[in-house]
XYZ file of N, CA and C in Angstrom:
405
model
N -3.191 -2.719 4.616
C -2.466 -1.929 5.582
C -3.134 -0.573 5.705
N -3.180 0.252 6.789
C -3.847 1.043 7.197
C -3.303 2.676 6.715
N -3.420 2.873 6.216
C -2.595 4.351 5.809
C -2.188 5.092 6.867
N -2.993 5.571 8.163
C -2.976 6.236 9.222
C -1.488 5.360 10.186
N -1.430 4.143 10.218
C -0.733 3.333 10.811
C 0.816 3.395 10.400
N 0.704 3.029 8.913
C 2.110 3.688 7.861
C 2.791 4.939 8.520
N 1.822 5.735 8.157
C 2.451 7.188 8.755
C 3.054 7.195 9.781
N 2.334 6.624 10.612
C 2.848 6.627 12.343
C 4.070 6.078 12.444
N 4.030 4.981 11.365
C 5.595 3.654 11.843
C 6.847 4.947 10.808
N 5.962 5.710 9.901
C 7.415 6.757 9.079
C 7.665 7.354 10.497
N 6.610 8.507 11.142
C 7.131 9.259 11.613
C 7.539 8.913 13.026
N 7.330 7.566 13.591
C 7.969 7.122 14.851
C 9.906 6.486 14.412
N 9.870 6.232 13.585
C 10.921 5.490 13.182
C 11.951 6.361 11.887
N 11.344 7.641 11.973
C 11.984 8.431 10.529
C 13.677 8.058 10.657
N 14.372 8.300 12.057
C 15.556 8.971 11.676
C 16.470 7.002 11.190
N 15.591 6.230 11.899
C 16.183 4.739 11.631
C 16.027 4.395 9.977
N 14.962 5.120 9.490
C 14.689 4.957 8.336
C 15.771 5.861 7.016
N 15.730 6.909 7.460
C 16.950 7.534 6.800
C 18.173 7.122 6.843
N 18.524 6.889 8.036
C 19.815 6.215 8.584
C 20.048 4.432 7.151
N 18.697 4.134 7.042
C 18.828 2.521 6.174
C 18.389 3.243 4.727
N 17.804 4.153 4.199
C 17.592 4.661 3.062
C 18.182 5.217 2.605
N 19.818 6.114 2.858
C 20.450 6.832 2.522
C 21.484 5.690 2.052
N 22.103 4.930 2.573
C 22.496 4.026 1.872
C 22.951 2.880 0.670
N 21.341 3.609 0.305
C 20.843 2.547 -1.046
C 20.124 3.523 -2.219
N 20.292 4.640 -1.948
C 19.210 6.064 -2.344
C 19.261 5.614 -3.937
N 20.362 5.418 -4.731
C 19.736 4.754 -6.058
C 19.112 3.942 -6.707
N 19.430 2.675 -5.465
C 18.286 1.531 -5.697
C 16.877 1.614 -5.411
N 16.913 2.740 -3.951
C 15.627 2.805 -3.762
C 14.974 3.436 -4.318
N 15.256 4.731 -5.115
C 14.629 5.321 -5.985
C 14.228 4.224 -7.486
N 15.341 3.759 -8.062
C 14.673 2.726 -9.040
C 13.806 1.992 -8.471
N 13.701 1.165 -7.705
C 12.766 0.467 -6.866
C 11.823 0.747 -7.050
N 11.610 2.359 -6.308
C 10.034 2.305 -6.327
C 9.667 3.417 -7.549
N 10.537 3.506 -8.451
C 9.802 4.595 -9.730
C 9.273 2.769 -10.484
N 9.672 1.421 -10.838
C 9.694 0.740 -11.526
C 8.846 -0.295 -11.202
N 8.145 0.265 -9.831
C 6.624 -0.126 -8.903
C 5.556 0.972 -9.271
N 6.100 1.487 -10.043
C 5.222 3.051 -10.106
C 4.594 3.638 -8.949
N 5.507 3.755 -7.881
C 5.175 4.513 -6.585
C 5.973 5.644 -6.986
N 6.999 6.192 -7.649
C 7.353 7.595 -8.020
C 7.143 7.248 -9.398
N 6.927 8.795 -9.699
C 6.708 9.412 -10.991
C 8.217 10.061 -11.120
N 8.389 10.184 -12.224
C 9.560 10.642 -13.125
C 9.717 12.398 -11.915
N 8.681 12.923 -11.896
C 8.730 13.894 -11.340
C 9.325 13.858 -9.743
N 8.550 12.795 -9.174
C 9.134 12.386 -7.565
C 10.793 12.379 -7.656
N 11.746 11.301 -8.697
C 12.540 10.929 -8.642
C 13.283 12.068 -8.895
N 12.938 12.736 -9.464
C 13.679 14.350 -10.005
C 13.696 15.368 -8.787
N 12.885 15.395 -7.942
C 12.887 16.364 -6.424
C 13.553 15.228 -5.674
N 13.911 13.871 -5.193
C 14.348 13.292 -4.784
C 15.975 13.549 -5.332
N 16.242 13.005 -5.944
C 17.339 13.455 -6.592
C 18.051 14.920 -6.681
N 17.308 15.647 -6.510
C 17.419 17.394 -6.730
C 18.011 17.705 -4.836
N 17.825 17.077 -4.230
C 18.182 16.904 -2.830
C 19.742 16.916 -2.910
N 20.567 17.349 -1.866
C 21.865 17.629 -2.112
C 23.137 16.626 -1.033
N 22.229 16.062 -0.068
C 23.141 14.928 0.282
C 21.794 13.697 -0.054
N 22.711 12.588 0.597
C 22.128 11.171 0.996
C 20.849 11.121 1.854
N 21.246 12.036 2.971
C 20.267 11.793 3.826
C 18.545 12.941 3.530
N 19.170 14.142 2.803
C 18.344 14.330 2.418
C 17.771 14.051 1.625
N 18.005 13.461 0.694
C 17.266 12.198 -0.393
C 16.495 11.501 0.017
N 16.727 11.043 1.156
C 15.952 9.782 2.286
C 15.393 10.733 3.024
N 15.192 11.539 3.086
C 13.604 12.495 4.173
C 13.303 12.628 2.547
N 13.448 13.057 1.580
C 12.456 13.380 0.614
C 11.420 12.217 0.731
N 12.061 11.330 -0.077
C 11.130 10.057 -0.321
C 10.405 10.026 1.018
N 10.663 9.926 2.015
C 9.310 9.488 2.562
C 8.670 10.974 3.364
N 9.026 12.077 3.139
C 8.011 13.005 2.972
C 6.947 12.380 1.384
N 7.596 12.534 0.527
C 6.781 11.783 -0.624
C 5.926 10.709 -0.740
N 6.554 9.842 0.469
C 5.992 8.663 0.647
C 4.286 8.663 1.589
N 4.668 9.579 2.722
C 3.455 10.006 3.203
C 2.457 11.090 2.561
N 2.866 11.452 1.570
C 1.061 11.724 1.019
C 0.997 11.137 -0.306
N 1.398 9.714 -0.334
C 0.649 9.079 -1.429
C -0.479 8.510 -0.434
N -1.455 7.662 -1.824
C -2.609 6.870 -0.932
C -2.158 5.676 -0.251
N -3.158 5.347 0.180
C -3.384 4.374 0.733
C -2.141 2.682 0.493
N -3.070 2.732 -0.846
C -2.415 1.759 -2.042
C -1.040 1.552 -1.686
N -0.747 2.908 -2.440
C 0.538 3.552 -2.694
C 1.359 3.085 -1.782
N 1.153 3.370 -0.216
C 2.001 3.463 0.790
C 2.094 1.810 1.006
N 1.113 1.121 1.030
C 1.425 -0.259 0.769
C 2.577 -0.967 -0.104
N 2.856 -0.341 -1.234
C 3.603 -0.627 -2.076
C 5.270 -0.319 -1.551
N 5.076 1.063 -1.170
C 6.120 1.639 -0.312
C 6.693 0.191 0.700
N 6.162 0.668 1.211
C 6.798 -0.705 2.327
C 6.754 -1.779 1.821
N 6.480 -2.481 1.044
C 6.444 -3.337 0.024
C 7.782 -3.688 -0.531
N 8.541 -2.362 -1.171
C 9.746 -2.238 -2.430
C 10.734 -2.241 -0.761
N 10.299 -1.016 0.601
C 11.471 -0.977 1.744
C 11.677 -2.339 2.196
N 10.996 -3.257 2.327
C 11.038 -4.788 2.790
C 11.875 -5.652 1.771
N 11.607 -5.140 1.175
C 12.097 -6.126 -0.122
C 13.646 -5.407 -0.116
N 13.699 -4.554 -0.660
C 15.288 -3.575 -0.643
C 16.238 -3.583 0.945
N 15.779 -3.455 2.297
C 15.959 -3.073 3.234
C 14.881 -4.275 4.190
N 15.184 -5.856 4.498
C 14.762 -6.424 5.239
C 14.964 -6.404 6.441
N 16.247 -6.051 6.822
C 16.493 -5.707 8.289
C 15.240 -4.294 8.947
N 14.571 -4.297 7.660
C 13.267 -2.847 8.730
C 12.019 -3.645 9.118
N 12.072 -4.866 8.306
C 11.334 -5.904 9.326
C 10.341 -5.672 10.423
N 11.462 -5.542 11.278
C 10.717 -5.627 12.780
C 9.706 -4.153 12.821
N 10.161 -3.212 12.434
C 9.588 -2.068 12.416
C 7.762 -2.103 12.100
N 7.572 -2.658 10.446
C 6.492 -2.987 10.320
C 6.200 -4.658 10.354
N 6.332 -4.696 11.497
C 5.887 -6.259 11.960
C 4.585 -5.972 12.399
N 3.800 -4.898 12.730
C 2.999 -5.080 13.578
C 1.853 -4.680 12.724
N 2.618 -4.200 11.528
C 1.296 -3.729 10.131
C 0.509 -5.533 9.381
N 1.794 -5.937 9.351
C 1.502 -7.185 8.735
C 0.736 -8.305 9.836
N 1.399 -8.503 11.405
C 0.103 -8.685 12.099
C -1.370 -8.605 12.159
N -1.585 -7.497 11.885
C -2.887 -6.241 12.070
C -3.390 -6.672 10.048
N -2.920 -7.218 9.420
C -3.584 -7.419 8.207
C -3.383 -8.819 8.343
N -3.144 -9.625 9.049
C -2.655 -11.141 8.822
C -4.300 -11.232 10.116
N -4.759 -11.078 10.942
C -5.669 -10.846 11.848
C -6.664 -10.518 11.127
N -7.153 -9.490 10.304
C -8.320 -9.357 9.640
C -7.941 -10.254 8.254
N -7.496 -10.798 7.606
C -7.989 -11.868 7.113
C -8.150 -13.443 7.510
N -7.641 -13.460 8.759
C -8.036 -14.423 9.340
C -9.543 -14.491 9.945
N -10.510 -13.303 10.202
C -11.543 -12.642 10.662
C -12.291 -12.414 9.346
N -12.084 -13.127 8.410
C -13.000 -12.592 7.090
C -13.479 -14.305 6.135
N -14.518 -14.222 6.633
C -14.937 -15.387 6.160
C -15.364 -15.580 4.777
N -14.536 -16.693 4.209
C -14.524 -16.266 2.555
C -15.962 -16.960 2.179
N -16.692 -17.711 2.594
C -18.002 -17.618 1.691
C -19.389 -16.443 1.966
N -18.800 -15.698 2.517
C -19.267 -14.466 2.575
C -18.959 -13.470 1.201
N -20.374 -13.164 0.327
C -19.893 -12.275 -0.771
C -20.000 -10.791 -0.332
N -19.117 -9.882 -0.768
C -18.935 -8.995 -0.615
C -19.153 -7.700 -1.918
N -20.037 -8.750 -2.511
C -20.875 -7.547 -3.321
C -22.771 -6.744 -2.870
N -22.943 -6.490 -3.320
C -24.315 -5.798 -2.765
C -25.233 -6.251 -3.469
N -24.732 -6.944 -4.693
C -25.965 -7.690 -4.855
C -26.123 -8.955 -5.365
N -25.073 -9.553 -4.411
C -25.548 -10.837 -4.483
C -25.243 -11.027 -3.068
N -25.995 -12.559 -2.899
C -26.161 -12.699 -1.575
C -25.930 -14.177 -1.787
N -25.601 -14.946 -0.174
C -25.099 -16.065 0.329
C -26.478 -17.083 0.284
N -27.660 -16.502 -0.127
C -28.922 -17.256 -0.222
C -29.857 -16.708 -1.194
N -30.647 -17.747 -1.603
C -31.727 -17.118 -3.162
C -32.590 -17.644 -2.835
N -33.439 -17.001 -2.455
C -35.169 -16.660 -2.682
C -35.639 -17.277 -3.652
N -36.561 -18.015 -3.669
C -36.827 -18.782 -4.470
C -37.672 -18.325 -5.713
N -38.600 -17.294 -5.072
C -39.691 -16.228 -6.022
C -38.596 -15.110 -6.707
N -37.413 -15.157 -6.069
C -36.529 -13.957 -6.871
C -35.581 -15.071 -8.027
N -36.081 -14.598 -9.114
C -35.104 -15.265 -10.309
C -34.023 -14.248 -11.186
N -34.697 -12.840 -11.027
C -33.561 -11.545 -11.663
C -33.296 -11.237 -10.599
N -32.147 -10.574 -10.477
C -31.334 -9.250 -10.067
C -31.067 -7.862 -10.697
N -31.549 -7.334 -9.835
C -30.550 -5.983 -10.510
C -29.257 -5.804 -10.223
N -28.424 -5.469 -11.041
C -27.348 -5.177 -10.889
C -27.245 -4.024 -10.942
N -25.840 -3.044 -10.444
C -25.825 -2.012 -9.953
C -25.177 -1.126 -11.499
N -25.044 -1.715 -12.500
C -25.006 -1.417 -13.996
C -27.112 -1.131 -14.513
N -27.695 -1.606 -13.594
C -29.053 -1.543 -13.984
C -29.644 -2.678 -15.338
N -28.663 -3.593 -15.330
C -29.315 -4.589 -16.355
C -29.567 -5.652 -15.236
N -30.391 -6.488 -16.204
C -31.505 -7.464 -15.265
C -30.085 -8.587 -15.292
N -30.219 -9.475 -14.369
C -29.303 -10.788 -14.194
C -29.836 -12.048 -13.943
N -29.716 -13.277 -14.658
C -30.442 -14.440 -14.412
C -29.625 -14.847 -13.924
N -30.289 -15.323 -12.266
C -29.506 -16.400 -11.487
C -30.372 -17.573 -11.657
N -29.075 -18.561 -12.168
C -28.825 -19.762 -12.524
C -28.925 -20.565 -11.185
């Protein structure tokens, strides 16, 4: 999932998202401290928030500057906790269901190995710099 894309579906969809996160603000905080998407510290400024709904803009102010990863996970624990948001990121899981359909698995995706061997090449270097016998 695209990090840039995440962001867009928080900040196009924030107030629907608060509106379904305020709701559940204890589960969702266990949720995602026990995914290790918050730190003890997140859950403590989350919590330190003085209603519901501001609990739910924390987290996903929080939520948008984790990485990449991270934000994957995010929507990950909201899908799982909150399925009715579904439709929202339907179009993330499209857009990753499309490029692995576009990724041809006997294609290696290391740098040094390759889909064909040279017949005069019997080592490799590897990118550790030790020699490698291909078998």
């Amino acid at each position: 999932m695209d990090r840039d894309q995440i962001v867009s579906i928080i900040s196009n969809h924030r107030v629907k998202l608060i509106s379904n996160l305020k709701h559940n603000i204890l589960s969702n905080i266990t949720q995602l401290y026990n995914k290790k998407f918050f730190t003890v510290k997140d859950c403590q400024q989350v919590k330190a928030e003085l209603t519901p709904a501001a609990q739910a803009s924390k987290i996903l102010q929080l939520a948008t500057n984790k990485s990449n990863k991270k934000l994957s996970t995010f929507v990950e624990v909201l899908l799982t906790v909150s399925p009715e948001l579904q439709d929202i990121f339907a179009s993330l899981q499209s857009d990753e269901n499309d490029a692995l359909d576009s990724f041809e698995g006997d294609q290696s995706i290391l740098p040094w190995q390759s889909n064909t061997i040279d017949s005069k090449d019997t080592n490799l270097q590897s990118p550790r710099g030790k020699d490698m016998m291909i078998l």
